């Protein structure tokens, strides 16, 4: 043990106030991490630096990069990747998996309902204003029956582990959740760099995602189609997630198309091939609702296909995810998730929701105003981590400013207790050592006709800036390979 | 009594540059319901591009045109033959009792089912200071209130062509107290919705009798839903 | 396969091939000129002008003195010059990007590495002392790409489209090189009687086409105008010959459109027609009027390229 400590973990500092995933409550390394810890511990810092740069080169050569536009040149950068994996044992994974499916199913039923009979509104479980005030509610989807009854074919659920050791859902993403290709790339990179460690663990594969996705897409084919022709539609190679789009098309063995490769004739969709038009039945779309069809939504969209929505509405093509799903994944609906699950499935939520105070309700507003230092205050309609005030980081003056804003427009704000994201040892380039960094987890759930699947792994995102709680890649986040163990 | 009407639209479009890959979606096919039947129609364009019959996002019938060849000039001509009934207008006896209908429009279920026709839009938003510009009486029926609103809006605004455009808001219209048919319709909609009565904007042609010819503008009016009515 | 993506693959093939040709004739011309037997072939200005001619930037003003470092920079690594090697590799990669789901990971990784190599090559080193190293690496990396194309792709329509691009580009480049060297040989006639037919430029030409050694083995004589042209144009076994490129092109276009019926509108018909013309040609006929021959073949290649566009990419 002492030998190990003298090597790469020797300078690892544990902050006792944080929940460190590799230690148990007595301060000992958890059993499932012990072997990993030993193996990594055998490496000197220099070894590790070499491995790390090799892994980076592997990402770079595979072209898994995003572009940074500088003053006079365009630079390609890789997404920061950490070589120390996160391990989730079978027991905990079971909760995450069942919880993710439960949420995805409840959201799907919720979407069907609010685009049909709207029973949940009539039964006063969810207020009408919540839906009608949402910019993502699509009137055009009223009464549309998506094939197989599925709206959110692919859901990304953002989950954290709080310092109480419990998992909490922070957000559901059911428009075009991205990141699954990084799960697979992280695994590949780790295998290339440190294949030896896999000998000691029974880890679930993550490469079965594409086959499950294809099976799901085929299961929601339009009526009357025998063998469906599925495609992936991308905004194009300059989109930051283009690598993912091409990866998914390639591993499913389907065409990767752009809007300009498709056309609609008599409400059927075709793609332009070297042998003429070929009918398209199922489209996994990675472009937003507003850009899908310039005849129906934004007329200036060059990314979409004119007439696509009419073809969809007539049931001649399937879109995954369905248009209009965005109404169900905003922060305001999130706060009702426990009620939504209960209403449709008559089950208690398996994964916790972070308790939410609605400033629109007078008693809750009062609590919020009195307890700002213990709360995170968020506007309900901002994405990407903007406009968030974290109570214990604010000065007196700032607290007053937040109070003022909330009082002026209480409907615009919700507040939640400050969640303490768990931390995980992460290699930091600048200090050439491992340090604690906050992590979350995005799971990927697939719903099809009589089919459900959760990728056994998911994307662990790391907030690379010290003390930062926000793990979005737009705010300087990295990622880690995530292992789900087959048995303990 | 049914009467037959023929409506013809013409449009000539000339462009300075070649137009490639154009798309049109025409929302001009008259609806069919118990008061009007479409007998026949014809739609053609000068470059012989085929019509694709489709629907828009709300399920209304549309015609889509997508020329495969480039062009600088294109004209369209559509002719519709419509049979229209001149059934008498409804009166208060057609509707439920005052109390029943008020209860209904104030119920949550009603508000949910008719949400789309009660929602304030950018063109039907009453300015803050004008929210109470016309109040419905609670002791008279909804239908009478609508008639009242109709009279009021005609006296409140003056019909002047050209003082507004398709993007004019009620703020402007109420300030200048003038406008054209679409502005009257927007004001009617706004007040109607503000008083919880669902309604929608309709575009169409007015019967000018004895064969109106020339460059006639489309007319606009409002359809409102009064609870307790059959349709 | 999507028509747009087919177009991308075709051009990917063309750009890879083009980068290699530019790199090779920069290398061969520069280094063989250092100890060339006559003054004109040794003249640096002459060599630089040839390089610029080959990338489609002929210098019209014959009195202008070219600066070596500027010319090398421009052709090799200038980001603002559309025909530089750097931009050719960039275009190859961009085209590969759009077709990324259809090509193998191995091929994509190689193209990507190739691009980063060219992009990050220190530009000052290149213009002062890196010409040999840089161009050798470019030709070798292109050879690796050819290997990956052949060895890691399914030999179906994706492969066929890429090979069509490679072969049409190869025959175009070879023909343009012949064109340019023909002009040089005319200019470089020295004190020998038989100056044109035995010009040193024919040797350079063969080296530019990586065919010198094989040509010597085949003819067992010093290259002359007639034997060089015969070898590079008509010999179907010389991998760089126009004839071989046309044969390859024909073979691959049949994978895309295997129909056998008479269809004079098809690409296969057109290429078959062009091929038949050269298959039964005497080299003496060509030598009588090289100039019109070259014009003819360039026109035919252009027509073929347009035909491919019309038949397969036009949407």
Coordinates of C-alpha atoms in Angstrom, one line a residue, chain B residues 134 146-159 173-174 177-178 183-189 191 222:
Chain B
X134 CA -64.9 45.5 -23.5
X146 CA -70.8 38.4 -29.0
X147 CA -73.3 40.5 -30.9
X148 CA -72.6 43.3 -28.5
X149 CA -68.9 43.0 -29.2
X150 CA -69.5 43.0 -32.9
X151 CA -71.4 46.3 -32.7
X152 CA -68.9 47.8 -30.3
X153 CA -65.9 47.0 -32.5
X154 CA -67.6 48.5 -35.5
X155 CA -68.2 51.7 -33.7
X156 CA -64.9 51.7 -31.9
X157 CA -62.7 51.4 -35.0
X158 CA -63.1 53.3 -38.3
X159 CA -62.6 51.4 -41.5
X173 CA -54.8 49.7 -34.0
X174 CA -56.3 50.8 -30.8
X177 CA -58.8 53.6 -33.8
X178 CA -58.8 52.6 -37.4
X183 CA -57.7 44.4 -37.7
X184 CA -61.4 44.3 -36.8
X185 CA -61.1 40.5 -36.7
X186 CA -58.0 40.6 -34.5
X187 CA -59.6 42.9 -32.1
X188 CA -62.7 40.8 -32.0
X189 CA -60.6 37.7 -31.3
X191 CA -61.6 40.5 -26.6
X222 CA -64.1 35.5 -36.8

